[in-house]
CSV table of C-alpha atoms in Angstrom, one decimal:
chain,number,residue,atom,x,y,z
J,34,MET,CA,-61.1,169.6,-5.2
J,35,THR,CA,-58.1,167.5,-3.7
J,36,GLY,CA,-57.2,164.0,-4.3
J,37,GLN,CA,-54.6,161.5,-5.3
J,38,ALA,CA,-53.2,162.5,-8.7
J,39,THR,CA,-53.5,159.6,-11.3
J,40,THR,CA,-52.8,159.2,-14.8
J,41,PRO,CA,-55.5,158.5,-17.6
J,42,SER,CA,-56.6,154.9,-17.4
J,43,SER,CA,-54.3,153.9,-14.6
J,44,GLU,CA,-55.5,152.0,-11.4
J,45,PRO,CA,-54.2,151.8,-8.3
J,46,ILE,CA,-51.3,149.3,-7.7
J,47,ALA,CA,-51.7,146.6,-5.1
J,48,ILE,CA,-48.8,145.8,-2.9
J,49,GLU,CA,-47.9,142.1,-3.6
J,50,ARG,CA,-47.8,140.3,-0.3
J,51,LEU,CA,-46.6,136.5,-0.6
J,52,THR,CA,-46.4,134.1,2.3
J,53,GLY,CA,-43.6,131.5,2.5
J,54,THR,CA,-41.5,129.5,4.9
J,55,VAL,CA,-38.3,130.6,6.1
J,56,LEU,CA,-35.6,127.7,5.2
J,57,ALA,CA,-32.4,129.2,6.3
J,58,VAL,CA,-30.9,132.3,8.2
J,59,GLN,CA,-27.4,133.3,7.4
J,60,ALA,CA,-26.4,136.7,9.2
J,61,ASN,CA,-29.1,139.2,8.3
J,62,TYR,CA,-30.4,137.3,5.3
J,63,TYR,CA,-33.2,134.7,5.1
J,64,TRP,CA,-34.0,132.2,2.5
J,65,VAL,CA,-37.8,132.0,2.1
J,66,GLN,CA,-39.6,129.2,0.2
J,67,LEU,CA,-42.8,130.8,-1.2
J,68,ASP,CA,-45.9,128.8,-0.9
J,69,PRO,CA,-47.1,126.6,-3.8
J,70,GLY,CA,-49.7,128.6,-5.9
J,71,SER,CA,-47.8,132.0,-5.3
J,72,PRO,CA,-48.2,134.4,-8.3
J,73,ILE,CA,-44.9,133.8,-9.6
J,74,PRO,CA,-43.8,135.2,-13.1
J,75,ALA,CA,-43.0,132.7,-15.8
J,76,THR,CA,-39.6,134.3,-16.2
J,77,CYS,CA,-38.7,133.3,-12.6
J,78,ALA,CA,-37.1,129.9,-12.3
J,79,THR,CA,-37.3,129.7,-8.4
J,80,GLN,CA,-39.9,129.8,-5.8
J,81,ARG,CA,-37.0,131.0,-3.1
J,82,LEU,CA,-36.1,134.5,-2.3
J,83,LEU,CA,-33.4,135.9,-0.5
J,84,CYS,CA,-35.0,138.3,2.1
J,85,LEU,CA,-34.1,141.2,4.4
J,86,ARG,CA,-36.1,141.6,7.7
J,87,ARG,CA,-38.0,144.9,7.7
J,88,ALA,CA,-36.7,147.8,10.1
J,89,ARG,CA,-39.9,147.8,11.8
J,90,LEU,CA,-39.5,144.1,12.9
J,91,LYS,CA,-36.0,145.0,14.3
J,92,LYS,CA,-37.3,147.8,16.2
J,93,VAL,CA,-40.2,145.7,18.1
J,94,GLY,CA,-37.3,142.9,18.8
J,95,GLN,CA,-39.1,140.4,16.4
J,96,GLN,CA,-36.9,137.6,15.7
J,97,VAL,CA,-37.1,135.6,12.4
J,98,ALA,CA,-36.0,132.0,12.7
J,99,VAL,CA,-35.9,129.0,10.5
J,100,GLY,CA,-39.3,127.5,10.1
J,101,ASP,CA,-41.4,130.8,10.5
J,102,ARG,CA,-44.1,131.5,8.4
J,103,VAL,CA,-43.6,135.0,7.0
J,104,VAL,CA,-45.3,137.4,4.7
J,105,VAL,CA,-43.0,138.7,1.9
J,106,VAL,CA,-43.5,142.1,0.0
J,107,GLU,CA,-41.7,144.0,-2.6
J,108,PRO,CA,-40.4,141.0,-4.6
J,109,ASP,CA,-37.7,141.6,-7.0
J,110,TRP,CA,-38.1,138.7,-9.3
J,111,GLN,CA,-35.2,139.3,-11.4
J,112,GLY,CA,-32.8,139.6,-8.5
J,113,GLN,CA,-34.7,136.9,-6.4
J,114,ARG,CA,-34.9,139.1,-3.5
J,115,GLY,CA,-37.5,140.3,-1.1
J,116,ALA,CA,-38.4,142.0,2.2
J,117,ILE,CA,-40.1,140.2,5.4
J,118,GLU,CA,-42.8,142.4,6.6
J,119,GLU,CA,-44.5,140.1,9.1
J,120,VAL,CA,-44.0,137.0,11.1
J,121,LEU,CA,-47.3,134.8,11.3
J,122,PRO,CA,-48.2,133.3,14.6
J,123,ARG,CA,-46.2,130.4,15.6
J,124,ARG,CA,-47.9,127.0,16.7
J,125,SER,CA,-44.5,125.6,18.5
J,126,TRP,CA,-41.1,127.1,19.4
J,127,LEU,CA,-37.7,125.7,20.1
J,128,ASP,CA,-35.1,128.0,21.5
J,129,ARG,CA,-31.9,125.9,21.4
J,130,PRO,CA,-31.4,125.6,18.2
J,131,PRO,CA,-34.3,128.2,17.4
J,132,VAL,CA,-36.7,126.6,15.1
J,133,ALA,CA,-40.3,127.6,14.7
J,134,ASN,CA,-43.5,125.6,13.8
J,135,VAL,CA,-41.9,122.1,14.5
J,136,ASP,CA,-44.2,119.0,14.8
J,137,ARG,CA,-41.8,116.2,15.5
J,138,VAL,CA,-38.2,115.6,17.1
J,139,LEU,CA,-36.3,112.8,15.0
J,140,LEU,CA,-33.8,111.6,17.1
J,141,VAL,CA,-30.8,109.7,15.3
J,142,PHE,CA,-28.2,107.6,17.3
J,143,ALA,CA,-26.0,104.7,15.7
J,144,LEU,CA,-26.0,101.3,16.8
J,145,ALA,CA,-22.2,101.3,16.3
J,146,GLU,CA,-19.1,103.4,15.3
J,147,PRO,CA,-19.8,105.2,17.7
J,148,THR,CA,-21.1,102.6,20.1
J,149,LEU,CA,-24.5,103.5,21.4
J,150,ASP,CA,-24.3,104.8,25.0
J,151,PRO,CA,-27.6,104.2,26.9
J,152,HIS,CA,-26.6,107.1,29.3
J,153,GLN,CA,-26.2,109.6,26.5
J,154,LEU,CA,-29.2,108.3,24.5
J,155,SER,CA,-31.5,108.6,27.8
J,156,ARG,CA,-30.2,112.4,27.9
J,157,PHE,CA,-31.1,113.1,24.6
J,158,LEU,CA,-34.6,111.2,24.8
J,159,VAL,CA,-35.3,113.4,28.1
J,160,LYS,CA,-34.5,116.6,26.3
J,161,ALA,CA,-36.5,115.7,23.3
J,162,GLU,CA,-39.3,114.9,25.8
J,163,SER,CA,-39.2,118.4,27.2
J,164,THR,CA,-40.0,120.0,23.9
J,165,GLY,CA,-43.5,118.7,24.2
J,166,LEU,CA,-43.4,117.6,20.5
J,167,ALA,CA,-43.8,113.9,19.3
J,168,VAL,CA,-40.4,111.9,19.5
J,169,THR,CA,-39.5,109.5,16.9
J,170,LEU,CA,-36.2,107.4,17.8
J,171,CYS,CA,-34.1,106.3,14.8
J,172,LEU,CA,-31.0,103.9,15.2
J,173,ASN,CA,-28.7,104.1,12.2
J,174,LYS,CA,-26.0,101.7,10.8
J,175,ARG,CA,-28.0,98.4,11.7
J,176,ASP,CA,-25.8,96.7,9.1
J,177,LEU,CA,-22.9,96.7,11.6
J,178,LEU,CA,-24.8,94.5,14.2
J,179,SER,CA,-26.2,91.2,14.1
J,180,ALA,CA,-30.0,90.6,13.8
J,181,ALA,CA,-30.0,89.3,17.3
J,182,ASP,CA,-28.3,92.4,18.6
J,183,CYS,CA,-30.5,94.8,16.7
J,184,GLN,CA,-33.5,92.7,18.2
J,185,GLN,CA,-32.0,93.1,21.7
J,186,TRP,CA,-31.7,96.7,21.4
J,187,ARG,CA,-35.3,97.1,20.0
J,188,ASP,CA,-36.6,95.0,22.9
J,189,ARG,CA,-34.7,97.1,25.5
J,190,LEU,CA,-35.9,100.4,24.2
J,191,ARG,CA,-39.6,99.2,24.2
J,192,ASN,CA,-39.4,98.6,27.7
J,193,TRP,CA,-38.3,102.4,28.1
J,194,GLY,CA,-41.5,103.4,26.1
J,195,TYR,CA,-40.2,103.7,22.4
J,196,ASP,CA,-40.6,101.7,19.5
J,197,PRO,CA,-37.3,102.6,17.4
J,198,LEU,CA,-36.7,102.6,13.7
J,199,LEU,CA,-33.7,100.6,12.8
J,200,ILE,CA,-32.0,101.8,9.5
J,201,SER,CA,-29.1,101.7,7.6
J,202,VAL,CA,-28.3,104.7,5.3
J,203,TYR,CA,-25.2,102.9,3.6
J,204,GLN,CA,-27.3,99.8,2.6
J,205,LYS,CA,-30.5,101.8,2.1
J,206,GLN,CA,-32.5,99.8,4.7
J,207,GLY,CA,-35.5,100.9,6.6
J,208,LEU,CA,-35.6,104.5,4.8
J,209,GLN,CA,-39.1,103.9,3.4
J,210,THR,CA,-40.7,103.4,6.8
J,211,LEU,CA,-38.8,106.7,8.0
J,212,HIS,CA,-40.1,108.4,5.1
J,213,GLU,CA,-43.8,107.5,5.8
J,214,ALA,CA,-43.1,108.5,9.7
J,215,LEU,CA,-42.2,112.1,8.6
J,216,SER,CA,-44.1,112.7,5.7
J,217,GLY,CA,-46.2,116.0,5.6
J,218,GLN,CA,-44.7,117.3,9.1
J,219,THR,CA,-42.0,119.6,10.0
J,220,THR,CA,-39.4,117.7,11.8
J,221,VAL,CA,-36.1,118.9,13.7
J,222,VAL,CA,-33.3,116.1,13.5
J,223,ALA,CA,-31.3,115.9,16.7
J,224,GLY,CA,-28.5,113.5,18.0
J,225,PRO,CA,-24.7,113.5,18.7
J,226,SER,CA,-22.1,114.0,16.1
J,227,GLY,CA,-21.0,111.3,14.0
J,228,VAL,CA,-24.2,109.1,14.0
J,229,GLY,CA,-25.0,109.9,10.4
J,230,LYS,CA,-27.5,112.7,10.8
J,231,SER,CA,-26.4,114.6,7.7
J,232,SER,CA,-26.3,111.1,5.6
J,233,THR,CA,-29.9,110.3,6.8
J,234,ILE,CA,-31.2,113.5,5.8
J,235,GLY,CA,-29.5,113.4,2.3
J,236,ALA,CA,-30.9,109.9,1.8
J,237,LEU,CA,-34.3,111.2,2.9
J,238,ILE,CA,-34.2,114.3,0.5
J,239,GLY,CA,-32.1,112.6,-2.2
J,240,THR,CA,-29.3,115.0,-2.0
J,241,ASP,CA,-25.5,114.5,-0.4
J,242,LEU,CA,-24.8,116.7,2.4
J,243,ARG,CA,-21.5,117.7,3.5
J,244,THR,CA,-20.4,115.2,6.1
J,245,ALA,CA,-17.1,114.2,8.0
J,246,ALA,CA,-15.6,111.2,9.1
J,247,VAL,CA,-15.8,109.8,12.7
J,248,SER,CA,-12.8,111.0,14.9
J,249,GLY,CA,-10.9,107.8,15.9
J,250,LYS,CA,-9.1,109.3,18.8
J,251,LEU,CA,-12.3,110.6,20.5
J,252,ALA,CA,-14.6,107.9,19.3
J,253,ARG,CA,-17.3,110.4,18.3
J,254,GLY,CA,-18.1,112.4,15.2
J,255,ARG,CA,-16.7,115.9,14.3
J,256,HIS,CA,-19.2,118.5,13.9
J,257,THR,CA,-20.4,119.0,10.5
J,258,THR,CA,-23.6,121.1,10.6
J,259,ARG,CA,-22.8,124.8,11.5
J,260,HIS,CA,-26.3,126.1,11.1
J,261,VAL,CA,-29.9,125.3,11.2
J,262,GLU,CA,-31.4,124.6,7.7
J,263,LEU,CA,-34.8,123.3,6.4
J,264,PHE,CA,-34.9,120.6,3.7
J,265,GLU,CA,-37.9,119.8,1.7
J,266,LEU,CA,-38.9,116.0,1.6
J,267,PRO,CA,-40.0,114.7,-1.8
J,268,ASP,CA,-43.3,113.4,-0.4
J,269,GLY,CA,-44.1,116.7,1.5
J,270,GLY,CA,-42.9,118.0,4.7
J,271,LEU,CA,-39.5,119.5,6.0
J,272,LEU,CA,-36.5,118.5,7.8
J,273,ALA,CA,-34.4,120.9,10.0
J,274,ASP,CA,-30.7,119.9,10.4
J,275,THR,CA,-29.4,121.1,13.6
J,276,PRO,CA,-25.7,121.4,14.9
J,277,GLY,CA,-24.6,118.5,16.6
J,278,PHE,CA,-23.7,118.4,20.2
J,279,ASN,CA,-22.9,115.6,22.7
J,280,GLN,CA,-24.4,116.3,26.0
J,281,PRO,CA,-27.8,118.3,26.1
J,282,GLN,CA,-28.5,120.4,29.1
J,283,LEU,CA,-31.7,120.0,30.9
J,284,THR,CA,-33.2,123.4,32.1
J,285,CYS,CA,-36.1,122.5,33.9
J,286,GLY,CA,-37.3,122.0,37.8
J,287,PRO,CA,-37.8,118.8,39.6
J,288,ALA,CA,-41.5,118.8,39.3
J,289,ALA,CA,-41.3,118.5,35.4
J,290,ILE,CA,-39.0,115.5,35.3
J,291,PRO,CA,-41.3,112.7,35.8
J,292,ALA,CA,-43.3,113.7,32.7
J,293,LEU,CA,-40.2,113.1,30.6
J,294,PHE,CA,-39.9,109.4,31.3
J,295,PRO,CA,-42.7,107.0,29.5
J,296,GLU,CA,-41.9,104.5,32.0
J,297,ILE,CA,-43.1,106.8,34.8
J,298,GLN,CA,-46.3,107.6,33.0
J,299,GLN,CA,-47.0,103.9,32.3
J,300,ARG,CA,-46.7,103.2,35.9
J,301,LEU,CA,-48.8,106.2,37.2
J,302,ALA,CA,-51.5,105.0,34.7
J,303,ILE,CA,-51.8,101.6,36.5
J,304,ALA,CA,-51.7,102.8,40.2
J,305,PRO,CA,-50.9,106.4,41.4
J,306,CYS,CA,-48.8,107.4,44.0
J,307,ARG,CA,-50.1,108.4,47.6
J,308,TYR,CA,-49.2,111.9,47.2
J,309,GLY,CA,-49.9,114.3,44.4
J,310,ASP,CA,-46.4,115.9,44.4
J,311,CYS,CA,-44.4,112.7,44.9
J,312,ARG,CA,-40.8,112.9,43.4
J,313,HIS,CA,-40.7,109.2,43.4
J,314,HIS,CA,-37.7,109.2,45.6
J,315,ASN,CA,-38.1,108.2,49.1
J,316,GLU,CA,-42.0,109.0,49.6
J,317,PRO,CA,-44.0,106.2,51.1
J,318,ASP,CA,-46.3,104.2,48.8
J,319,CYS,CA,-44.8,105.4,45.6
J,320,ALA,CA,-45.9,103.7,42.5
J,321,VAL,CA,-42.9,104.4,40.5
J,322,ARG,CA,-40.0,103.2,42.7
J,323,GLY,CA,-39.0,100.0,41.6
J,324,ASP,CA,-36.7,97.7,39.4
J,325,TRP,CA,-36.7,99.4,36.1
J,326,GLU,CA,-33.6,100.0,34.0
J,327,ARG,CA,-33.6,103.9,34.0
J,328,TYR,CA,-34.7,104.6,37.5
J,329,PRO,CA,-31.0,105.4,38.6
J,330,PHE,CA,-30.9,107.7,35.8
J,331,TYR,CA,-34.1,109.3,36.7
J,332,LEU,CA,-32.8,109.9,40.2
J,333,GLU,CA,-29.6,111.4,38.7
J,334,LEU,CA,-31.7,113.9,36.6
J,335,LEU,CA,-33.9,114.8,39.5
J,336,GLU,CA,-30.8,115.8,41.6
J,337,GLU,CA,-29.6,118.0,38.5
J,338,ALA,CA,-33.0,119.7,38.3
J,339,ILE,CA,-33.0,120.3,42.2
J,340,ASP,CA,-29.6,122.0,41.8
J,341,TYR,CA,-30.6,123.8,38.7
J,342,GLU,CA,-33.8,125.3,40.5
J,343,ALA,CA,-31.6,126.3,43.5
J,344,ALA,CA,-29.1,127.9,41.1
J,345,GLN,CA,-32.1,129.9,39.3
J,346,GLU,CA,-33.0,131.2,42.7
J,347,ARG,CA,-29.8,132.3,43.8
J,348,GLN,CA,-29.6,134.1,40.3
J,349,ARG,CA,-32.7,136.0,41.0
J,350,GLN,CA,-31.7,136.9,44.4
J,351,THR,CA,-28.4,138.3,43.0
J,352,GLU,CA,-30.2,140.1,40.3
J,353,SER,CA,-32.7,141.7,42.9
J,354,SER,CA,-29.5,143.1,44.8
J,355,PHE,CA,-28.3,144.8,41.6
J,356,LYS,CA,-29.6,147.7,39.1
J,357,ARG,CA,-28.9,147.8,35.3
J,358,LYS,CA,-27.2,150.8,34.0
J,359,ILE,CA,-26.5,151.8,30.5
J,360,GLN,CA,-22.9,153.1,29.8
J,361,ARG,CA,-22.3,155.9,27.4
J,362,ASP,CA,-21.0,153.5,25.0
J,363,GLY,CA,-24.3,151.5,25.0
J,364,ARG,CA,-23.0,148.7,27.2
J,365,GLU,CA,-25.4,147.3,29.9
J,366,VAL,CA,-23.8,146.8,33.2
J,367,LEU,CA,-25.0,145.6,36.7
J,368,GLU,CA,-24.3,147.8,39.7
J,369,PRO,CA,-25.0,146.8,43.4
J,370,ARG,CA,-28.2,148.5,44.8
J,371,LEU,CA,-27.0,150.7,47.9
J,372,ASN,CA,-28.7,150.7,51.1
J,373,SER,CA,-29.6,154.4,51.5
J,374,LYS,CA,-29.6,154.4,55.2
J,375,ARG,CA,-25.9,153.2,55.4
J,376,PHE,CA,-24.3,154.4,52.2
J,377,ARG,CA,-26.3,157.6,51.0
J,378,ARG,CA,-26.0,161.0,52.6
J,379,THR,CA,-29.3,162.7,53.5
J,380,SER,CA,-30.2,165.8,51.2
J,381,ARG,CA,-29.5,169.3,52.8
J,382,ARG,CA,-33.1,169.9,52.1
J,383,LEU,CA,-34.2,167.1,54.4
J,384,GLN,CA,-31.7,168.1,56.8
J,385,HIS,CA,-33.1,171.8,57.1
J,386,GLN,CA,-36.6,170.6,57.2
J,387,ALA,CA,-35.6,168.3,60.2
J,388,ILE,CA,-33.9,171.4,62.0
J,389,GLU,CA,-36.9,173.6,61.5
J,390,GLU,CA,-39.5,171.0,62.9
J,391,THR,CA,-37.1,170.8,65.9
J,392,ASP,CA,-37.2,174.6,66.3
J,393,ASP,CA,-40.9,174.6,66.3
J,394,LEU,CA,-41.1,171.9,69.0
């Protein structure tokens, strides 16, 4: 009789599988926050484990990103380490920066220092809308403007289709309303540098984050966040701090642009355009063209999207003219595809066959 040898009174040991959320990624290491209720020994003082990715995930090209829900095995409670065996299905995905399972985009701008630029704000709003997630607009440093100026900005942005939350981290104004808007959700925080993103996150989570002063020469903030990281909110929910950047790039075709403007959607809900594929430019009987503030910006983005689509088509055509070849050192290079009729010699076997067929005739 054959079978698995066991010691007397022993039982099969089950592999301990835990689930959690990736809070941060640094090089090849992943900080995972285990779910509440996980079977953690009483001697372990934390629910966070520093994990590696299993080699199997690397082989299949499975990326592990901040926000991913993962299965952790082989926990070393004393060393506070583990291994990520599986990445659970994602409900949403952002590729720049890579964050998984996000519910909302919190766009943070400053009313002053640096001065609020409507053109830059519009770019960030359009990029946020392109994610397909809910968008919350937060304007910091309201203490630097008068009540009348703050109300003017609020009314102006409502005409854009947004109801902004005006806060002051310095004077702790409006933070409770922001808490309530983000509670129980995973939110990615975006916005230009120097507007107080890290200070806002610090005020929400109750911890001071590393910040830097606004550059006086450039009149904009220095970059302070170097990598994506999730922070827990006291009332439930997670915040993803992202590296600051000043001009987000739009990567979509012209057909997708109208859906990124709430003003256009409001107008189309009242009266549709004559043509279903209307670009709201020079088409007759267009319900969108008119005297609304961001219409010139819409036309600007439309031209950018047309140029982007043309560039993508040129790239596809260029790639079809090349073939990928792996060098001995593992590098991948592109080589032009040769026209066999012009650049390649006919094999001698085919030449002999042609001669024999001619002789038979």
